[in-house]
């Protein structure tokens, strides 16, 4: 739930008209998508009632009312993408709020300090651009695209459908160079927007497939976003997948022998996830080019090593919370971070910042019994690792006194990588290094 509200009030009457603005829901969050208005125009509400649901990436937030009052007007609609600080509604609040004057206030700051009489002024928000405040579903299928705009779109891999969502400022709504430049600077807010139906002004081609009959299950918003993101990644980055097999016997033996003592000492469960993250972070430091993103013709090699870990939500959808600066954390700290993020995911308590800034992602497909996987890259990263199920198997082991057949704990690792950035040599060397770190685990390691 968001904890920041901004309002600009007028004291000209007892019934105070208040601008209700898009709150800031995390350090790196610059905009949100309106999911649903819970209080309709003309309806009254009490202080703390949820007025609107707002989505930031895959995390949904509930925005409460700063005080009792009435909803006068919705300034934006469901599915609109709105920058932080923009007005999203007009409210009529009680005299209690009117007496606060015209200063901007932060309710949570007042609650934490206990000084309800003091108001903290915030810098004025920059006016929203037209491009980002219009509906992401508004498509102009008759948009005129000049050769210059077409060239810019090709350079930045912007589809015609995405261009059609940008509001042009030229004659008769034509797109100008400045419109596209501003849209790119704003982070391309409509990049993963859904195609709308014919009733909303855009015709979806009917290829006459026999889709069969059965129960209709409408995609929820998160599933739609996952769908967009996966299609974009698969069609943008040329995917190649490499595989290795690792003998995790020493690691499994050590973990099984120490997990009880570890939890007793640190009050944290010791799963395999922090051990995998530890090995991956070490390998990234040895092969930093794998920790990169592509920006046009420039490769950005990231300074930080932030490991995303694909995690299932109660709804069955997938989300990727991020362990930041994984290379600087010891095993205890990695266990704390992973356990906390998994717990928040299961309870639907992840915040926007929890899923931001990953530079490399791990998908533990073995959790669901899969032997191996071919994961799709989590854009804009260069690669993603899938760890399969750890399975006991008879293996031929080369010993000094001859070959033996032993029961070993084996696991497949698969690395999908963006062949625009990463070549086979780098990918294979990096993947082999991860396996080496896992296989050469110190069985005498202390906790």
Tab-separated table of C-alpha atoms in Angstrom:
chain	number	residue	atom	x	y	z
A	1	UNK	CA	0.000	0.000	0.000
A	2	UNK	CA	1.297	3.422	-0.823
A	3	UNK	CA	2.094	5.602	2.132
A	4	UNK	CA	2.486	8.965	0.419
A	5	UNK	CA	-0.307	11.342	-0.539
A	6	UNK	CA	0.019	14.815	-1.973
A	7	UNK	CA	-2.803	17.338	-2.114
A	8	UNK	CA	-3.179	20.968	-3.036
A	9	UNK	CA	-6.179	22.488	-1.286
A	10	UNK	CA	-8.175	25.663	-1.589
A	11	UNK	CA	-9.778	27.273	1.470
A	12	UNK	CA	-12.378	29.346	-0.383
A	13	UNK	CA	-15.239	27.275	1.057
A	14	UNK	CA	-16.034	24.817	3.820
A	15	UNK	CA	-16.230	22.090	1.195
A	16	UNK	CA	-12.615	22.051	0.074
A	17	UNK	CA	-11.725	20.997	-3.455
A	18	UNK	CA	-8.491	19.024	-3.372
A	19	UNK	CA	-6.238	17.789	-6.134
A	20	UNK	CA	-5.471	14.109	-5.459
A	21	UNK	CA	-2.155	13.180	-7.046
A	22	UNK	CA	-0.410	10.009	-8.098
A	23	UNK	CA	1.696	9.077	-5.056
A	24	UNK	CA	5.319	7.967	-5.109
A	25	UNK	CA	5.464	4.225	-4.438
A	26	UNK	CA	9.215	3.618	-4.354
A	27	UNK	CA	12.551	5.285	-4.963
A	28	UNK	CA	12.805	4.131	-8.565
A	29	UNK	CA	9.093	4.379	-9.431
A	30	UNK	CA	8.275	7.271	-11.771
A	31	UNK	CA	4.773	6.313	-12.904
A	32	UNK	CA	1.862	3.997	-12.228
A	33	UNK	CA	-1.009	2.408	-14.139
A	34	UNK	CA	-4.542	2.958	-12.897
A	35	UNK	CA	-6.102	-0.469	-12.307
A	36	UNK	CA	-9.492	0.390	-10.883
A	37	UNK	CA	-11.346	3.186	-9.124
A	38	UNK	CA	-12.926	1.840	-5.928
A	39	UNK	CA	-14.747	5.102	-5.141
A	40	UNK	CA	-16.873	6.437	-7.982
A	41	UNK	CA	-17.676	10.060	-8.806
A	42	UNK	CA	-20.236	11.426	-6.361
A	43	UNK	CA	-19.537	8.743	-3.716
A	44	UNK	CA	-18.425	9.672	-0.206
A	45	UNK	CA	-15.556	8.058	1.681
A	46	UNK	CA	-13.897	8.014	5.085
A	47	UNK	CA	-10.274	8.688	5.967
A	48	UNK	CA	-8.173	5.667	5.057
A	49	UNK	CA	-10.681	4.213	2.586
A	50	UNK	CA	-9.028	2.883	-0.560
A	51	UNK	CA	-9.794	5.255	-3.421
A	52	UNK	CA	-7.877	3.642	-6.277
A	53	UNK	CA	-5.680	0.660	-7.122
A	54	UNK	CA	-2.426	1.483	-8.906
A	55	UNK	CA	0.024	-0.896	-10.565
A	56	UNK	CA	3.786	-0.412	-10.830
A	57	UNK	CA	5.267	-3.133	-13.023
A	58	UNK	CA	3.916	-6.333	-11.436
A	59	UNK	CA	3.159	-4.912	-7.990
A	60	UNK	CA	-0.307	-3.566	-7.163
A	61	UNK	CA	-0.773	-0.766	-4.630
A	62	UNK	CA	-3.857	0.537	-2.814
A	63	UNK	CA	-4.019	4.318	-2.397
A	64	UNK	CA	-6.054	5.489	0.628
A	65	UNK	CA	-7.966	8.718	1.183
A	66	UNK	CA	-6.132	11.412	3.213
A	67	UNK	CA	-9.356	12.372	4.950
A	68	UNK	CA	-13.116	11.941	4.779
A	69	UNK	CA	-14.838	13.524	1.822
A	70	UNK	CA	-16.501	13.066	-1.560
A	71	UNK	CA	-15.115	12.016	-4.939
A	72	UNK	CA	-15.855	14.891	-7.344
A	73	UNK	CA	-14.129	13.816	-10.547
A	74	UNK	CA	-11.787	11.155	-11.921
A	75	UNK	CA	-9.092	12.858	-13.990
A	76	UNK	CA	-7.755	9.580	-15.394
A	77	UNK	CA	-9.299	6.258	-16.363
A	78	UNK	CA	-8.489	2.606	-15.772
A	79	UNK	CA	-5.397	1.509	-17.757
A	80	UNK	CA	-4.077	5.076	-18.031
A	81	UNK	CA	-0.344	5.401	-17.326
A	82	UNK	CA	0.240	8.402	-15.046
A	83	UNK	CA	3.510	9.979	-13.841
A	84	UNK	CA	4.113	10.373	-10.119
A	85	UNK	CA	2.788	13.753	-8.951
A	86	UNK	CA	0.143	14.168	-11.650
A	87	UNK	CA	-3.450	14.909	-10.607
A	88	UNK	CA	-5.607	11.804	-10.880
A	89	UNK	CA	-8.805	13.042	-9.180
A	90	UNK	CA	-10.588	15.989	-7.580
A	91	UNK	CA	-11.816	15.441	-4.032
A	92	UNK	CA	-14.003	17.452	-1.690
A	93	UNK	CA	-12.510	17.085	1.779
A	94	UNK	CA	-13.677	18.120	5.236
A	95	UNK	CA	-12.866	21.420	7.009
A	96	UNK	CA	-10.163	19.564	8.947
A	97	UNK	CA	-8.099	19.331	5.790
A	98	UNK	CA	-9.107	22.787	4.536
A	99	UNK	CA	-7.612	24.381	7.641
A	100	UNK	CA	-4.233	23.031	6.603
A	101	UNK	CA	-4.000	25.770	3.979
A	102	UNK	CA	-2.434	25.376	0.577
A	103	UNK	CA	0.726	23.594	1.645
A	104	UNK	CA	1.567	20.111	0.394
A	105	UNK	CA	1.567	17.465	3.128
A	106	UNK	CA	2.780	13.952	3.711
A	107	UNK	CA	0.504	12.087	6.086
A	108	UNK	CA	2.960	9.372	6.941
A	109	UNK	CA	5.594	11.908	7.992
A	110	UNK	CA	3.100	13.497	10.382
A	111	UNK	CA	2.166	10.127	11.847
A	112	UNK	CA	5.754	9.081	12.455
A	113	UNK	CA	6.726	12.368	14.145
A	114	UNK	CA	3.456	12.975	15.967
A	115	UNK	CA	3.520	16.632	14.854
A	116	UNK	CA	0.180	16.915	13.075
A	117	UNK	CA	0.305	20.687	13.181
A	118	UNK	CA	3.480	20.968	11.122
A	119	UNK	CA	3.398	20.665	7.355
A	120	UNK	CA	6.335	19.781	5.156
A	121	UNK	CA	6.383	21.525	1.787
A	122	UNK	CA	7.459	19.475	-1.191
A	123	UNK	CA	8.908	20.804	-4.440
A	124	UNK	CA	6.299	21.351	-7.115
A	125	UNK	CA	5.925	18.472	-9.529
A	126	UNK	CA	6.800	19.031	-13.154
A	127	UNK	CA	3.771	19.169	-15.409
A	128	UNK	CA	2.948	15.879	-17.069
A	129	UNK	CA	3.608	15.448	-20.744
A	130	UNK	CA	0.670	14.717	-22.997
A	131	UNK	CA	2.199	11.450	-24.173
A	132	UNK	CA	2.237	9.720	-20.818
A	133	UNK	CA	-1.142	10.893	-19.521
A	134	UNK	CA	-3.217	9.467	-22.378
A	135	UNK	CA	-4.579	5.972	-22.259
A	136	UNK	CA	-2.122	3.231	-23.175
A	137	UNK	CA	-4.967	1.565	-25.050
A	138	UNK	CA	-5.660	4.548	-27.302
A	139	UNK	CA	-4.455	3.558	-30.767
A	140	UNK	CA	-4.527	5.740	-33.863
A	141	UNK	CA	-4.442	3.111	-36.584
A	142	UNK	CA	-4.358	5.838	-39.263
A	143	UNK	CA	-1.248	7.505	-37.830
A	144	UNK	CA	1.041	9.044	-40.476
A	145	UNK	CA	4.667	7.937	-40.060
A	146	UNK	CA	7.238	10.049	-41.847
A	147	UNK	CA	10.529	8.580	-43.092
A	148	UNK	CA	12.352	10.356	-40.248
A	149	UNK	CA	10.030	8.910	-37.582
A	150	UNK	CA	10.235	5.505	-39.253
A	151	UNK	CA	14.041	5.643	-39.111
A	152	UNK	CA	13.988	6.564	-35.409
A	153	UNK	CA	11.529	3.767	-34.669
A	154	UNK	CA	13.699	1.182	-36.407
A	155	UNK	CA	16.790	2.371	-34.543
A	156	UNK	CA	15.075	1.995	-31.159
A	157	UNK	CA	13.063	-1.148	-32.084
A	158	UNK	CA	9.704	0.615	-31.692
A	159	UNK	CA	6.855	-1.181	-33.436
A	160	UNK	CA	4.200	0.590	-35.513
A	161	UNK	CA	1.606	-0.414	-32.935
A	162	UNK	CA	3.660	1.303	-30.221
A	163	UNK	CA	4.076	4.394	-32.408
A	164	UNK	CA	0.303	4.496	-32.869
A	165	UNK	CA	-0.102	4.934	-29.100
A	166	UNK	CA	2.001	8.106	-29.000
A	167	UNK	CA	-0.026	11.313	-29.249
A	168	UNK	CA	1.396	13.471	-32.023
A	169	UNK	CA	1.714	17.239	-31.712
A	170	UNK	CA	2.002	17.948	-35.441
A	171	UNK	CA	-0.687	18.990	-37.899
A	172	UNK	CA	-3.764	16.740	-37.548
A	173	UNK	CA	-2.024	14.773	-34.810
A	174	UNK	CA	0.968	13.714	-36.900
A	175	UNK	CA	3.997	12.384	-35.088
A	176	UNK	CA	6.988	14.703	-35.038
A	177	UNK	CA	10.603	13.898	-34.240
A	178	UNK	CA	10.250	15.672	-30.884
A	179	UNK	CA	7.250	13.464	-29.968
A	180	UNK	CA	9.306	10.300	-30.421
A	181	UNK	CA	12.353	11.778	-28.655
A	182	UNK	CA	10.224	12.751	-25.636
A	183	UNK	CA	8.523	9.352	-25.616
A	184	UNK	CA	11.900	7.570	-25.513
A	185	UNK	CA	13.131	9.874	-22.730
A	186	UNK	CA	10.016	8.989	-20.708
A	187	UNK	CA	10.985	5.319	-20.800
A	188	UNK	CA	8.543	4.186	-23.515
A	189	UNK	CA	5.505	3.779	-21.193
A	190	UNK	CA	3.413	2.013	-23.856
A	191	UNK	CA	6.103	-0.485	-24.819
A	192	UNK	CA	4.271	-3.465	-23.356
A	193	UNK	CA	0.706	-2.150	-23.675
A	194	UNK	CA	-2.003	-4.579	-24.713
A	195	UNK	CA	-3.688	-4.556	-28.114
A	196	UNK	CA	-7.273	-3.404	-27.671
A	197	UNK	CA	-10.383	-4.882	-29.195
A	198	UNK	CA	-12.175	-3.711	-32.328
A	199	UNK	CA	-14.792	-1.991	-30.178
A	200	UNK	CA	-12.074	0.295	-28.853
A	201	UNK	CA	-10.933	1.322	-32.285
A	202	UNK	CA	-8.294	-1.257	-33.262
A	203	UNK	CA	-9.066	-4.376	-35.264
A	204	UNK	CA	-7.299	-7.577	-34.258
A	205	UNK	CA	-6.706	-9.864	-37.262
A	206	UNK	CA	-8.754	-13.051	-37.158
A	207	UNK	CA	-6.656	-15.911	-38.564
A	208	UNK	CA	-9.606	-18.318	-38.313
A	209	UNK	CA	-7.847	-20.826	-36.050
A	210	UNK	CA	-10.055	-23.478	-34.504
A	211	UNK	CA	-9.545	-22.571	-30.849
A	212	UNK	CA	-11.963	-25.207	-29.604
A	213	UNK	CA	-14.609	-24.877	-26.922
A	214	UNK	CA	-14.241	-24.771	-23.181
A	215	UNK	CA	-14.132	-22.604	-20.108
A	216	UNK	CA	-13.118	-18.990	-20.782
A	217	UNK	CA	-10.533	-17.642	-18.311
A	218	UNK	CA	-9.755	-13.968	-18.793
A	219	UNK	CA	-6.112	-13.009	-18.310
A	220	UNK	CA	-5.545	-10.871	-15.238
A	221	UNK	CA	-3.446	-7.736	-15.564
A	222	UNK	CA	-0.248	-9.394	-14.363
A	223	UNK	CA	-0.599	-12.297	-16.792
A	224	UNK	CA	-1.088	-9.786	-19.625
A	225	UNK	CA	2.082	-7.966	-18.596
A	226	UNK	CA	4.040	-11.225	-18.397
A	227	UNK	CA	2.738	-12.136	-21.838
A	228	UNK	CA	3.828	-8.804	-23.299
A	229	UNK	CA	7.236	-8.983	-21.645
A	230	UNK	CA	7.933	-12.531	-22.821
A	231	UNK	CA	6.854	-11.842	-26.411
A	232	UNK	CA	8.950	-8.686	-26.483
A	233	UNK	CA	12.007	-10.510	-25.142
A	234	UNK	CA	11.638	-13.488	-27.478
A	235	UNK	CA	11.206	-11.281	-30.551
A	236	UNK	CA	13.873	-8.725	-29.600
A	237	UNK	CA	16.790	-10.868	-28.420
A	238	UNK	CA	18.086	-13.827	-30.461
A	239	UNK	CA	17.960	-16.540	-27.795
A	240	UNK	CA	20.542	-19.309	-27.571
A	241	UNK	CA	20.616	-21.843	-24.720
A	242	UNK	CA	23.672	-23.696	-23.414
A	243	UNK	CA	23.657	-26.621	-20.943
A	244	UNK	CA	26.011	-28.161	-18.402
A	245	UNK	CA	25.589	-30.825	-15.736
A	246	UNK	CA	26.964	-30.305	-12.236
A	247	UNK	CA	27.704	-32.736	-9.423
A	248	UNK	CA	26.290	-31.096	-6.292
A	249	UNK	CA	26.987	-33.970	-3.910
A	250	UNK	CA	29.399	-32.058	-1.645
A	251	UNK	CA	27.077	-29.033	-1.502
A	252	UNK	CA	23.988	-31.134	-0.787
A	253	UNK	CA	25.795	-33.101	1.919
A	254	UNK	CA	27.056	-29.916	3.594
A	255	UNK	CA	23.673	-28.213	3.430
A	256	UNK	CA	21.833	-31.221	4.863
A	257	UNK	CA	24.356	-31.479	7.689
A	258	UNK	CA	24.211	-27.766	8.578
A	259	UNK	CA	20.673	-26.540	7.837
A	260	UNK	CA	19.400	-27.154	11.384
A	261	UNK	CA	22.394	-25.472	12.998
A	262	UNK	CA	22.166	-22.605	10.503
A	263	UNK	CA	18.531	-21.917	11.369
A	264	UNK	CA	19.234	-22.183	15.075
A	265	UNK	CA	22.162	-19.748	14.843
A	266	UNK	CA	20.648	-17.167	12.465
A	267	UNK	CA	16.905	-17.911	12.678
A	268	UNK	CA	16.899	-18.307	8.889
A	269	UNK	CA	16.119	-21.316	6.711
A	270	UNK	CA	19.022	-22.473	4.552
A	271	UNK	CA	17.606	-23.340	1.138
A	272	UNK	CA	19.630	-23.973	-2.017
A	273	UNK	CA	18.702	-20.583	-3.479
A	274	UNK	CA	21.299	-18.482	-1.592
A	275	UNK	CA	23.936	-21.087	-2.429
A	276	UNK	CA	23.055	-20.806	-6.135
A	277	UNK	CA	23.074	-17.000	-5.957
A	278	UNK	CA	26.459	-17.052	-4.238
A	279	UNK	CA	27.957	-19.196	-7.015
A	280	UNK	CA	26.404	-17.068	-9.774
A	281	UNK	CA	27.626	-13.791	-8.227
A	282	UNK	CA	31.179	-15.184	-8.038
A	283	UNK	CA	31.033	-16.250	-11.677
A	284	UNK	CA	29.714	-12.842	-12.773
A	285	UNK	CA	32.691	-11.129	-11.146
A	286	UNK	CA	34.934	-13.373	-13.255
A	287	UNK	CA	32.907	-12.763	-16.443
A	288	UNK	CA	31.473	-9.229	-16.042
A	289	UNK	CA	30.290	-8.952	-19.662
A	290	UNK	CA	27.455	-11.358	-18.828
A	291	UNK	CA	26.151	-8.681	-16.426
A	292	UNK	CA	25.195	-6.259	-19.180
A	293	UNK	CA	22.425	-4.714	-21.267
A	294	UNK	CA	22.224	-3.435	-24.832
A	295	UNK	CA	21.467	0.226	-25.534
A	296	UNK	CA	21.395	0.729	-29.293
A	297	UNK	CA	24.950	-0.057	-30.348
A	298	UNK	CA	26.347	0.373	-26.836
A	299	UNK	CA	26.779	-2.419	-24.293
A	300	UNK	CA	26.275	-1.285	-20.701
A	301	UNK	CA	28.309	-3.444	-18.305
A	302	UNK	CA	26.612	-2.983	-14.928
A	303	UNK	CA	28.537	-1.884	-11.849
A	304	UNK	CA	26.201	-3.694	-9.441
A	305	UNK	CA	25.441	-7.396	-9.349
A	306	UNK	CA	21.720	-7.615	-8.547
A	307	UNK	CA	20.320	-11.121	-8.866
A	308	UNK	CA	16.649	-11.562	-9.699
A	309	UNK	CA	15.035	-14.805	-8.616
A	310	UNK	CA	11.896	-15.943	-10.389
A	311	UNK	CA	9.245	-16.649	-7.740
A	312	UNK	CA	5.692	-17.972	-8.010
A	313	UNK	CA	2.856	-15.932	-6.514
A	314	UNK	CA	-0.235	-17.502	-4.899
A	315	UNK	CA	-2.120	-16.682	-8.113
A	316	UNK	CA	0.306	-18.834	-10.101
A	317	UNK	CA	1.811	-15.808	-11.850
A	318	UNK	CA	5.550	-15.291	-11.787
A	319	UNK	CA	7.409	-12.329	-10.314
A	320	UNK	CA	11.127	-11.565	-10.030
A	321	UNK	CA	12.175	-9.997	-6.698
A	322	UNK	CA	15.786	-8.816	-6.595
A	323	UNK	CA	18.685	-9.560	-4.242
A	324	UNK	CA	20.759	-6.404	-4.512
A	325	UNK	CA	24.551	-6.384	-4.390
A	326	UNK	CA	24.600	-10.157	-4.113
A	327	UNK	CA	28.384	-10.278	-4.541
A	328	UNK	CA	28.847	-8.243	-1.358
A	329	UNK	CA	26.641	-10.404	0.852
A	330	UNK	CA	27.770	-13.410	2.893
A	331	UNK	CA	25.688	-16.589	3.061
A	332	UNK	CA	23.754	-15.429	6.120
A	333	UNK	CA	22.812	-12.156	4.408
A	334	UNK	CA	21.871	-13.943	1.186
A	335	UNK	CA	19.637	-16.317	3.142
A	336	UNK	CA	17.983	-13.364	4.906
A	337	UNK	CA	17.345	-11.559	1.618
A	338	UNK	CA	15.985	-14.571	-0.261
A	339	UNK	CA	13.764	-15.716	2.605
A	340	UNK	CA	12.344	-12.240	3.083
A	341	UNK	CA	11.591	-11.760	-0.608
A	342	UNK	CA	10.001	-15.194	-0.985
A	343	UNK	CA	7.858	-14.577	2.104
A	344	UNK	CA	6.710	-11.183	0.807
A	345	UNK	CA	5.889	-12.718	-2.578
A	346	UNK	CA	3.767	-15.465	-1.025
A	347	UNK	CA	1.885	-12.880	1.031
A	348	UNK	CA	1.489	-10.438	-1.896
A	349	UNK	CA	3.475	-7.813	0.026
A	350	UNK	CA	6.220	-7.051	-2.498
A	351	UNK	CA	6.774	-3.353	-3.182
A	352	UNK	CA	7.796	-1.791	-6.473
A	353	UNK	CA	11.443	-1.423	-5.446
A	354	UNK	CA	11.619	-5.137	-4.552
A	355	UNK	CA	11.334	-6.044	-8.242
A	356	UNK	CA	13.499	-3.288	-9.754
A	357	UNK	CA	17.071	-3.224	-10.946
A	358	UNK	CA	18.006	-6.858	-11.533
A	359	UNK	CA	21.080	-7.381	-13.729
A	360	UNK	CA	20.910	-11.187	-13.995
A	361	UNK	CA	18.084	-13.628	-13.224
A	362	UNK	CA	17.888	-17.187	-11.915
A	363	UNK	CA	14.841	-19.393	-12.514
A	364	UNK	CA	14.755	-22.505	-10.331
A	365	UNK	CA	12.660	-24.761	-12.559
A	366	UNK	CA	13.728	-27.727	-10.423
A	367	UNK	CA	11.338	-26.502	-7.728
A	368	UNK	CA	8.496	-27.896	-9.840
A	369	UNK	CA	10.318	-31.114	-10.710
A	370	UNK	CA	11.674	-30.046	-14.099
A	371	UNK	CA	14.919	-31.670	-15.161
A	372	UNK	CA	15.984	-28.560	-17.092
A	373	UNK	CA	14.513	-25.502	-18.776
A	374	UNK	CA	14.990	-23.004	-21.600
A	375	UNK	CA	14.065	-19.726	-19.893
A	376	UNK	CA	13.268	-16.491	-21.717
A	377	UNK	CA	15.618	-13.613	-20.913
A	378	UNK	CA	14.334	-11.068	-18.416
A	379	UNK	CA	14.802	-7.887	-20.452
A	380	UNK	CA	16.922	-5.823	-20.580
A	381	UNK	CA	19.391	-8.359	-19.176
A	382	UNK	CA	21.822	-10.336	-21.329
A	383	UNK	CA	21.193	-13.819	-19.911
A	384	UNK	CA	19.133	-15.953	-17.537
A	385	UNK	CA	20.039	-19.172	-15.711
A	386	UNK	CA	17.690	-22.099	-15.090
A	387	UNK	CA	18.555	-24.613	-12.368
A	388	UNK	CA	16.935	-28.027	-12.688
A	389	UNK	CA	15.922	-30.585	-10.087
A	390	UNK	CA	18.712	-32.071	-7.978
A	391	UNK	CA	18.424	-35.781	-8.684
A	392	UNK	CA	20.268	-38.799	-7.292
A	393	UNK	CA	21.831	-40.866	-10.015
A	394	UNK	CA	24.464	-43.564	-10.456
A	395	UNK	CA	27.593	-41.986	-11.938
A	396	UNK	CA	30.976	-43.349	-12.989
A	397	UNK	CA	33.607	-41.632	-10.843
A	398	UNK	CA	37.304	-41.616	-11.734
A	399	UNK	CA	39.358	-42.422	-8.646
A	400	UNK	CA	43.103	-42.950	-8.181
A	401	UNK	CA	42.601	-46.667	-7.705
A	402	UNK	CA	40.200	-46.967	-10.662
A	403	UNK	CA	36.682	-46.118	-11.762
A	404	UNK	CA	33.779	-46.620	-9.380
A	405	UNK	CA	30.018	-46.343	-9.650
A	406	UNK	CA	28.593	-44.054	-6.978
A	407	UNK	CA	25.271	-42.425	-6.096
A	408	UNK	CA	25.690	-38.685	-6.746
A	409	UNK	CA	23.441	-35.604	-6.559
A	410	UNK	CA	23.310	-34.248	-10.129
A	411	UNK	CA	21.723	-31.101	-11.576
A	412	UNK	CA	21.408	-29.599	-15.062
A	413	UNK	CA	22.023	-25.880	-15.521
A	414	UNK	CA	20.853	-24.076	-18.658
A	415	UNK	CA	21.813	-20.564	-19.690
A	416	UNK	CA	19.713	-18.643	-22.216
A	417	UNK	CA	21.665	-15.677	-23.560
A	418	UNK	CA	21.212	-12.772	-25.945
A	419	UNK	CA	23.409	-13.546	-28.935
A	420	UNK	CA	23.563	-9.842	-29.842
A	421	UNK	CA	25.695	-9.272	-26.733
A	422	UNK	CA	27.001	-12.673	-25.664
A	423	UNK	CA	28.847	-15.145	-27.852
A	424	UNK	CA	29.056	-18.900	-27.289
A	425	UNK	CA	32.552	-18.756	-25.807
A	426	UNK	CA	31.548	-16.262	-23.092
A	427	UNK	CA	28.274	-18.043	-22.347
A	428	UNK	CA	29.889	-21.486	-22.181
A	429	UNK	CA	32.786	-20.278	-20.028
A	430	UNK	CA	30.461	-18.454	-17.630
A	431	UNK	CA	28.109	-21.418	-17.319
A	432	UNK	CA	30.998	-23.823	-16.745
A	433	UNK	CA	32.375	-21.503	-14.040
A	434	UNK	CA	29.061	-21.575	-12.166
A	435	UNK	CA	29.122	-25.379	-12.292
A	436	UNK	CA	32.728	-25.381	-11.067
A	437	UNK	CA	31.847	-23.236	-8.057
A	438	UNK	CA	28.967	-25.571	-7.199
A	439	UNK	CA	31.035	-28.743	-7.663
A	440	UNK	CA	34.054	-27.448	-5.777
A	441	UNK	CA	32.004	-26.536	-2.742
A	442	UNK	CA	34.000	-26.603	0.503
A	443	UNK	CA	32.471	-29.442	2.521
A	444	UNK	CA	34.350	-28.248	5.638
A	445	UNK	CA	32.931	-24.751	5.458
A	446	UNK	CA	31.773	-23.267	8.756
A	447	UNK	CA	28.462	-21.528	9.167
